[in-house]
Amino acid sequence: MKILSIESSCDETAAAVVEDGREVLSSVIASQVEEHKLYGGVVPEIASRRHAEAIVPVVSKALSDASLTMDDIDAIAVTHAPGLIGALLVGVNFAKGLSLATGKPLVPTHHLRSHIASNYISHKELKPPFMCLVVSGGHSHIVMVEDYTKMKVIGRTRDDAAGEAFDKAARTMGMPYPGGIEMDKVAELGNPDAFKFPRPVVHDAPYDFSFSGLKTAVINLIHNLEQRGEAVPREDICASFRSAVVELLVSNTMKACEDFGVKTLVVAGGVSANSLLRKRLSEESEKRGFMFFKPDKSVCTDNAAMVGSQGYYEYLSGNIADLSLNAVATLPIDYR
Ligand code: KG4
Ligand code: ZN
């Protein structure tokens, strides 16, 4: 079964063709990041306009790269939630129009479920059940994936997402958006023990995260150094901050796996590209005899191939929408 998939939840307009949930026949991504860099973050109004401009050429290229036409496509999967509402609406309305014009079924796909599915593309043997740490720019969740479309949230952030914390800390040091990527590179050059940042735990919720105190601590440190006219040791700050965020993510995730007796661990979302997070999850999994899976770096951040993968399993589970489908800014991962 061939699925044409569409993604427009944030600042990437993407389309792909995926066969049977696992084989990527084409994947096209038009990134707006250079434009948003000028403002230090995503400007929602600009994102919507750029999606509207890019959607037709991006979808056309996904079909032509796969040497296919709409006649060869069996269903259309689209990210309908969660994300920037104006951005999501572009993809959803385009997919609805295409479904109406071609009579192909329309499959609504949850963005975070798609991030998890990026692992099905990278690891053909991976099947639920497993525990998944989902860490993106907007979300940080520990999710028990019982089946492809059946999941339970075990832990979540109480405030900022991990990616957001990376981006804001990096921005305070004048690093370009999205700061997480740059911070990961600069951190390689620094000493992770140079600064002791707080490692907050959430009382009575051992799997939940809180990153806002950590973010405030790094921002205060930078401002204090600047006010005193002292140099900001960027490498050491990046290394220490990255280490604090990663250790919080790793310790709660390992605890969740142990407490729930799950021996297969998966990581997903943009922050899963972080080199220290990949290394530490791998080391701690090995110590405990867990199987550990991480997505190829090419599918960690937003793309439509992962939407085509998850869309396949949503289709099989009967998740098919009619033309009343709307975009939703916030929707829990276990919504159905
Ligand atoms: O999943 P994603 O592409 O978009 C959302 O759904 O939010 O994630 C983007 C986030 C950004 O916050 C970005 O800074 C972060 O992923 N990110 C990283 C790395 N690569 C991307 N954070 C830390 N280290 C990285 N190597
Ligand atoms: Zn994403």
Short mmCIF file of C-alpha atoms and ligand atoms in Angstrom, two decimals:
data_model
loop_
_atom_site.label_atom_id
_atom_site.label_comp_id
_atom_site.label_asym_id
_atom_site.label_seq_id
_atom_site.Cartn_x
_atom_site.Cartn_y
_atom_site.Cartn_z
CA MET A 1 0.00 0.00 0.00
CA LYS A 2 1.40 3.39 -1.03
CA ILE A 3 0.66 6.43 1.11
CA LEU A 4 1.23 10.03 0.09
CA SER A 5 1.99 11.91 3.30
CA ILE A 6 1.98 15.61 4.11
CA GLU A 7 3.55 17.48 7.06
CA SER A 8 3.20 21.21 7.84
CA SER A 9 2.94 21.44 11.63
CA CYS A 10 5.81 23.88 12.19
CA ASP A 11 8.45 25.30 9.86
CA GLU A 12 9.01 22.46 7.40
CA THR A 13 6.72 21.82 4.43
CA ALA A 14 7.21 18.14 3.66
CA ALA A 15 5.70 15.38 1.52
CA ALA A 16 6.67 11.75 1.00
CA VAL A 17 5.52 8.49 -0.50
CA VAL A 18 5.88 5.48 1.82
CA GLU A 19 5.06 1.87 1.01
CA ASP A 20 3.54 -0.41 3.66
CA GLY A 21 4.70 1.89 6.46
CA ARG A 22 8.37 1.02 6.12
CA GLU A 23 9.75 1.71 2.63
CA VAL A 24 10.38 5.36 1.77
CA LEU A 25 9.91 5.83 -2.00
CA SER A 26 10.47 9.61 -1.83
CA SER A 27 10.79 12.31 0.80
CA VAL A 28 10.88 16.05 0.14
CA ILE A 29 11.41 18.74 2.78
CA ALA A 30 11.24 22.51 2.17
CA SER A 31 12.67 24.14 5.27
CA GLN A 32 11.87 27.73 6.24
CA VAL A 33 14.53 27.81 8.94
CA GLU A 34 16.72 30.47 7.29
CA GLU A 35 13.84 32.97 7.31
CA HIS A 36 12.84 32.24 10.94
CA LYS A 37 16.51 32.58 11.99
CA LEU A 38 16.18 36.34 11.39
CA TYR A 39 13.66 36.47 14.27
CA GLY A 40 15.33 33.94 16.61
CA GLY A 41 12.39 31.53 16.42
CA VAL A 42 9.40 30.45 14.33
CA VAL A 43 7.03 33.28 13.38
CA PRO A 44 3.66 31.49 12.95
CA GLU A 45 2.24 33.92 10.38
CA ILE A 46 5.31 33.59 8.17
CA ALA A 47 5.25 29.80 8.56
CA SER A 48 1.65 29.58 7.28
CA ARG A 49 2.37 31.76 4.26
CA ARG A 50 5.46 29.78 3.30
CA HIS A 51 3.57 26.48 3.63
CA ALA A 52 0.90 27.85 1.26
CA GLU A 53 3.60 28.69 -1.29
CA ALA A 54 5.54 25.43 -0.94
CA ILE A 55 2.83 22.80 -0.62
CA VAL A 56 2.06 22.28 -4.33
CA PRO A 57 5.68 22.02 -5.54
CA VAL A 58 6.68 19.85 -2.55
CA VAL A 59 3.84 17.33 -3.08
CA SER A 60 4.46 17.29 -6.86
CA LYS A 61 8.14 16.58 -6.29
CA ALA A 62 7.39 13.77 -3.83
CA LEU A 63 5.26 12.07 -6.50
CA SER A 64 7.73 12.66 -9.33
CA ASP A 65 10.76 11.56 -7.24
CA ALA A 66 8.94 8.26 -6.66
CA SER A 67 8.03 8.10 -10.38
CA LEU A 68 4.36 7.88 -9.42
CA THR A 69 1.12 9.75 -10.09
CA MET A 70 -1.93 10.10 -7.84
CA ASP A 71 -3.39 7.03 -9.61
CA ASP A 72 -0.73 4.89 -7.89
CA ILE A 73 -1.49 6.27 -4.42
CA ASP A 74 -3.81 4.34 -2.08
CA ALA A 75 -4.32 6.91 0.71
CA ILE A 76 -3.35 10.42 1.81
CA ALA A 77 -1.97 10.87 5.34
CA VAL A 78 -1.69 14.32 6.84
CA THR A 79 -0.48 15.78 10.15
CA HIS A 80 -3.63 17.29 11.66
CA ALA A 81 -2.31 17.80 15.24
CA PRO A 82 -0.55 19.08 17.28
CA GLY A 83 1.28 22.16 16.00
CA LEU A 84 0.87 25.76 14.89
CA ILE A 85 -2.75 26.03 13.87
CA GLY A 86 -2.26 28.18 10.77
CA ALA A 87 0.59 25.95 9.62
CA LEU A 88 -1.37 22.71 10.17
CA LEU A 89 -4.38 24.14 8.30
CA VAL A 90 -2.38 24.46 5.09
CA GLY A 91 -1.50 20.74 5.03
CA VAL A 92 -4.93 19.61 6.23
CA ASN A 93 -6.84 21.67 3.67
CA PHE A 94 -4.52 20.62 0.87
CA ALA A 95 -4.95 16.95 1.81
CA LYS A 96 -8.73 17.36 2.01
CA GLY A 97 -8.82 18.92 -1.45
CA LEU A 98 -6.67 16.14 -2.85
CA SER A 99 -8.85 13.50 -1.21
CA LEU A 100 -12.00 15.10 -2.60
CA ALA A 101 -10.53 15.37 -6.09
CA THR A 102 -9.13 11.83 -6.24
CA GLY A 103 -11.49 9.88 -3.96
CA LYS A 104 -8.51 8.52 -1.98
CA PRO A 105 -9.00 7.97 1.76
CA LEU A 106 -7.80 10.69 4.13
CA VAL A 107 -5.80 9.57 7.18
CA PRO A 108 -5.33 12.06 10.05
CA THR A 109 -1.97 11.54 11.73
CA HIS A 110 -0.71 12.79 15.10
CA HIS A 111 2.68 14.52 14.80
CA LEU A 112 4.25 12.88 17.86
CA ARG A 113 3.06 9.42 16.84
CA SER A 114 4.79 10.10 13.52
CA HIS A 115 8.03 10.98 15.31
CA ILE A 116 7.86 7.57 17.02
CA ALA A 117 7.26 5.98 13.59
CA SER A 118 10.51 7.46 12.24
CA ASN A 119 12.03 4.43 13.98
CA TYR A 120 9.95 2.01 11.89
CA ILE A 121 11.70 3.46 8.83
CA SER A 122 15.17 3.19 10.36
CA HIS A 123 14.60 -0.26 11.93
CA LYS A 124 12.50 -2.61 9.83
CA GLU A 125 12.45 -5.18 12.66
CA LEU A 126 11.09 -2.81 15.33
CA LYS A 127 7.55 -3.55 16.50
CA PRO A 128 5.57 -2.46 19.59
CA PRO A 129 5.43 -2.92 22.53
CA PHE A 130 8.22 -0.60 23.67
CA MET A 131 8.90 2.45 25.84
CA CYS A 132 9.57 5.65 23.89
CA LEU A 133 11.17 8.91 24.96
CA VAL A 134 9.64 11.52 22.63
CA VAL A 135 11.60 14.78 22.76
CA SER A 136 10.91 17.58 20.30
CA GLY A 137 10.79 21.37 20.20
CA GLY A 138 7.33 21.42 21.74
CA HIS A 139 7.02 18.15 23.69
CA SER A 140 8.86 15.87 26.13
CA HIS A 141 7.04 12.65 26.90
CA ILE A 142 7.79 9.15 28.07
CA VAL A 143 5.24 7.00 26.25
CA MET A 144 4.40 3.32 26.59
CA VAL A 145 3.72 2.27 22.99
CA GLU A 146 1.53 -0.80 23.47
CA ASP A 147 0.68 -1.07 19.80
CA TYR A 148 1.12 1.08 16.68
CA THR A 149 -1.95 3.15 17.52
CA LYS A 150 -2.36 2.41 21.21
CA MET A 151 -0.20 4.38 23.62
CA LYS A 152 -0.16 5.59 27.19
CA VAL A 153 1.71 8.65 28.53
CA ILE A 154 3.89 7.62 31.50
CA GLY A 155 5.66 10.94 32.04
CA ARG A 156 5.65 14.44 30.58
CA THR A 157 7.23 17.84 31.06
CA ARG A 158 5.48 20.13 33.51
CA ASP A 159 6.78 23.26 31.76
CA ASP A 160 9.25 23.65 28.88
CA ALA A 161 10.04 20.94 26.36
CA ALA A 162 13.65 19.75 26.15
CA GLY A 163 14.10 21.25 22.66
CA GLU A 164 12.62 24.54 23.79
CA ALA A 165 15.05 24.67 26.75
CA PHE A 166 17.99 24.04 24.41
CA ASP A 167 16.76 26.69 21.96
CA LYS A 168 16.18 29.38 24.62
CA ALA A 169 19.50 28.78 26.37
CA ALA A 170 21.31 28.92 23.02
CA ARG A 171 19.50 32.10 22.01
CA THR A 172 20.66 33.82 25.21
CA MET A 173 24.23 33.13 24.07
CA GLY A 174 23.47 34.62 20.64
CA MET A 175 23.48 31.28 18.85
CA PRO A 176 21.27 30.87 15.76
CA TYR A 177 17.82 29.21 15.76
CA PRO A 178 17.27 26.28 16.22
CA GLY A 179 19.83 26.47 19.01
CA GLY A 180 19.67 22.82 20.03
CA ILE A 181 21.67 21.72 17.00
CA GLU A 182 24.34 24.39 17.45
CA MET A 183 24.53 23.80 21.20
CA ASP A 184 25.14 20.10 20.62
CA LYS A 185 28.14 20.94 18.40
CA VAL A 186 29.62 23.58 20.72
CA ALA A 187 29.11 21.30 23.77
CA GLU A 188 31.58 18.81 22.25
CA LEU A 189 34.34 21.38 22.88
CA GLY A 190 33.53 22.11 26.55
CA ASN A 191 33.76 20.60 30.02
CA PRO A 192 30.41 19.15 31.19
CA ASP A 193 31.45 19.52 34.85
CA ALA A 194 32.40 23.21 34.61
CA PHE A 195 29.02 24.42 35.90
CA LYS A 196 26.63 22.68 38.28
CA PHE A 197 23.11 23.34 37.01
CA PRO A 198 20.05 22.27 39.03
CA ARG A 199 18.57 18.87 38.14
CA PRO A 200 14.96 19.32 39.27
CA VAL A 201 12.77 16.37 40.10
CA VAL A 202 8.98 16.58 40.15
CA HIS A 203 7.69 15.56 43.57
CA ASP A 204 5.45 12.46 43.51
CA ALA A 205 5.81 12.14 39.71
CA PRO A 206 9.06 10.23 39.10
CA TYR A 207 8.67 10.12 35.31
CA ASP A 208 7.78 13.80 34.81
CA PHE A 209 10.27 16.46 33.78
CA SER A 210 10.74 20.12 34.63
CA PHE A 211 13.19 22.16 32.58
CA SER A 212 12.19 25.74 33.32
CA GLY A 213 14.36 26.06 36.47
CA LEU A 214 17.33 24.74 34.57
CA LYS A 215 16.66 27.14 31.70
CA THR A 216 16.37 30.09 34.11
CA ALA A 217 19.62 29.06 35.84
CA VAL A 218 21.60 29.11 32.59
CA ILE A 219 20.03 32.39 31.45
CA ASN A 220 20.82 34.03 34.85
CA LEU A 221 24.40 32.75 34.72
CA ILE A 222 24.94 34.26 31.26
CA HIS A 223 23.35 37.59 32.22
CA ASN A 224 25.42 37.79 35.44
CA LEU A 225 28.65 37.14 33.55
CA GLU A 226 27.73 39.80 30.98
CA GLN A 227 26.79 42.35 33.67
CA ARG A 228 30.15 41.83 35.37
CA GLY A 229 31.87 42.28 32.02
CA GLU A 230 33.29 38.77 32.20
CA ALA A 231 33.71 36.44 29.22
CA VAL A 232 30.94 33.90 28.67
CA PRO A 233 32.64 30.47 28.42
CA ARG A 234 30.23 29.23 25.77
CA GLU A 235 31.74 25.77 25.30
CA ASP A 236 31.65 24.95 29.03
CA ILE A 237 28.12 26.34 29.47
CA CYS A 238 26.82 24.35 26.48
CA ALA A 239 28.53 21.16 27.70
CA SER A 240 27.25 21.55 31.28
CA PHE A 241 23.73 22.47 30.20
CA ARG A 242 23.51 19.63 27.66
CA SER A 243 24.72 17.20 30.28
CA ALA A 244 22.07 18.36 32.81
CA VAL A 245 19.20 18.07 30.29
CA VAL A 246 20.37 14.69 29.01
CA GLU A 247 20.86 13.19 32.49
CA LEU A 248 17.32 14.22 33.48
CA LEU A 249 15.91 12.63 30.33
CA VAL A 250 17.97 9.47 30.69
CA SER A 251 17.32 8.85 34.40
CA ASN A 252 13.52 9.17 34.18
CA THR A 253 13.40 7.06 31.03
CA MET A 254 15.47 4.25 32.56
CA LYS A 255 13.33 4.33 35.69
CA ALA A 256 10.16 4.06 33.56
CA CYS A 257 11.55 1.04 31.66
CA GLU A 258 12.60 -0.67 34.90
CA ASP A 259 9.38 0.02 36.81
CA PHE A 260 7.15 -1.10 33.92
CA GLY A 261 9.33 -4.11 33.09
CA VAL A 262 9.90 -2.97 29.49
CA LYS A 263 13.12 -4.12 27.83
CA THR A 264 12.87 -2.30 24.51
CA LEU A 265 13.60 1.43 24.49
CA VAL A 266 13.12 3.85 21.59
CA VAL A 267 13.91 7.57 21.31
CA ALA A 268 12.21 9.97 18.88
CA GLY A 269 11.70 13.67 18.03
CA GLY A 270 14.09 16.44 17.00
CA VAL A 271 16.11 16.24 20.23
CA SER A 272 16.80 12.55 19.55
CA ALA A 273 19.46 13.86 17.13
CA ASN A 274 21.44 15.02 20.19
CA SER A 275 24.72 13.15 20.20
CA LEU A 276 25.07 12.92 24.00
CA LEU A 277 21.46 11.76 24.44
CA ARG A 278 21.97 9.01 21.84
CA LYS A 279 25.20 7.91 23.51
CA ARG A 280 23.88 7.95 27.08
CA LEU A 281 20.64 6.11 26.28
CA SER A 282 22.65 3.52 24.43
CA GLU A 283 25.14 3.07 27.33
CA GLU A 284 22.45 2.84 30.02
CA SER A 285 20.38 0.43 27.90
CA GLU A 286 23.38 -1.80 27.39
CA LYS A 287 24.06 -1.89 31.16
CA ARG A 288 20.50 -3.09 31.77
CA GLY A 289 20.29 -5.50 28.83
CA PHE A 290 17.67 -3.39 27.01
CA MET A 291 17.34 -3.25 23.23
CA PHE A 292 17.77 0.40 22.20
CA PHE A 293 16.60 1.99 18.92
CA LYS A 294 17.20 5.52 17.66
CA PRO A 295 16.08 7.04 14.35
CA ASP A 296 18.62 7.76 11.61
CA LYS A 297 19.60 11.42 11.91
CA SER A 298 17.88 12.10 8.57
CA VAL A 299 14.45 11.39 10.09
CA CYS A 300 14.91 12.83 13.61
CA THR A 301 13.58 16.31 12.81
CA ASP A 302 10.32 17.08 11.00
CA ASN A 303 9.72 15.17 7.76
CA ALA A 304 6.81 13.52 5.97
CA ALA A 305 8.29 10.02 5.64
CA MET A 306 7.48 9.42 9.31
CA VAL A 307 3.91 10.62 8.64
CA GLY A 308 3.60 8.08 5.84
CA SER A 309 4.83 5.36 8.18
CA GLN A 310 2.46 6.16 11.05
CA GLY A 311 -0.33 6.92 8.55
CA TYR A 312 -0.13 3.33 7.32
CA TYR A 313 -0.79 1.96 10.82
CA GLU A 314 -3.51 4.56 11.45
CA TYR A 315 -5.18 3.45 8.20
CA LEU A 316 -4.99 -0.21 9.21
CA SER A 317 -6.59 0.66 12.56
CA GLY A 318 -9.52 2.34 10.78
CA ASN A 319 -8.53 5.93 11.47
CA ILE A 320 -9.99 7.48 8.34
CA ALA A 321 -11.41 11.01 8.28
CA ASP A 322 -14.13 12.63 6.19
CA LEU A 323 -13.96 16.15 4.78
CA SER A 324 -14.95 17.64 8.14
CA LEU A 325 -11.36 17.00 9.35
CA ASN A 326 -9.92 20.06 11.07
CA ALA A 327 -6.46 20.98 12.36
CA VAL A 328 -5.99 20.82 16.15
CA ALA A 329 -3.26 22.80 17.94
CA THR A 330 -3.15 20.56 21.04
CA LEU A 331 -4.08 16.89 21.12
CA PRO A 332 -2.83 14.19 23.52
CA ILE A 333 -0.83 11.38 21.93
CA ASP A 334 -3.28 8.82 23.38
CA TYR A 335 -6.34 10.60 21.99
CA ARG A 336 -7.83 7.44 20.51
O1 KG4 B 1 10.78 17.39 16.27
P1 KG4 B 1 11.27 18.69 15.78
O2 KG4 B 1 11.93 18.75 14.44
O3 KG4 B 1 10.10 19.73 15.75
C1 KG4 B 1 9.05 19.69 16.66
O4 KG4 B 1 8.15 18.85 16.48
O5 KG4 B 1 9.14 20.47 17.63
O6 KG4 B 1 12.23 19.22 16.91
C2 KG4 B 1 12.89 20.43 16.80
C3 KG4 B 1 13.70 20.62 18.05
C4 KG4 B 1 14.32 22.00 18.18
O7 KG4 B 1 14.07 22.48 19.48
C5 KG4 B 1 15.80 21.73 17.97
O8 KG4 B 1 16.66 22.63 18.65
C6 KG4 B 1 15.94 20.33 18.54
O9 KG4 B 1 14.78 19.67 18.08
N1 KG4 B 1 17.15 19.64 18.07
C7 KG4 B 1 18.18 19.34 18.88
C8 KG4 B 1 19.17 18.74 18.08
N2 KG4 B 1 18.70 18.69 16.80
C9 KG4 B 1 17.45 19.26 16.82
N3 KG4 B 1 18.33 19.53 20.21
C10 KG4 B 1 19.49 19.10 20.76
N4 KG4 B 1 20.49 18.53 20.04
C11 KG4 B 1 20.37 18.33 18.71
N5 KG4 B 1 21.36 17.75 18.02
ZN ZN B 2 8.33 17.46 15.19
#
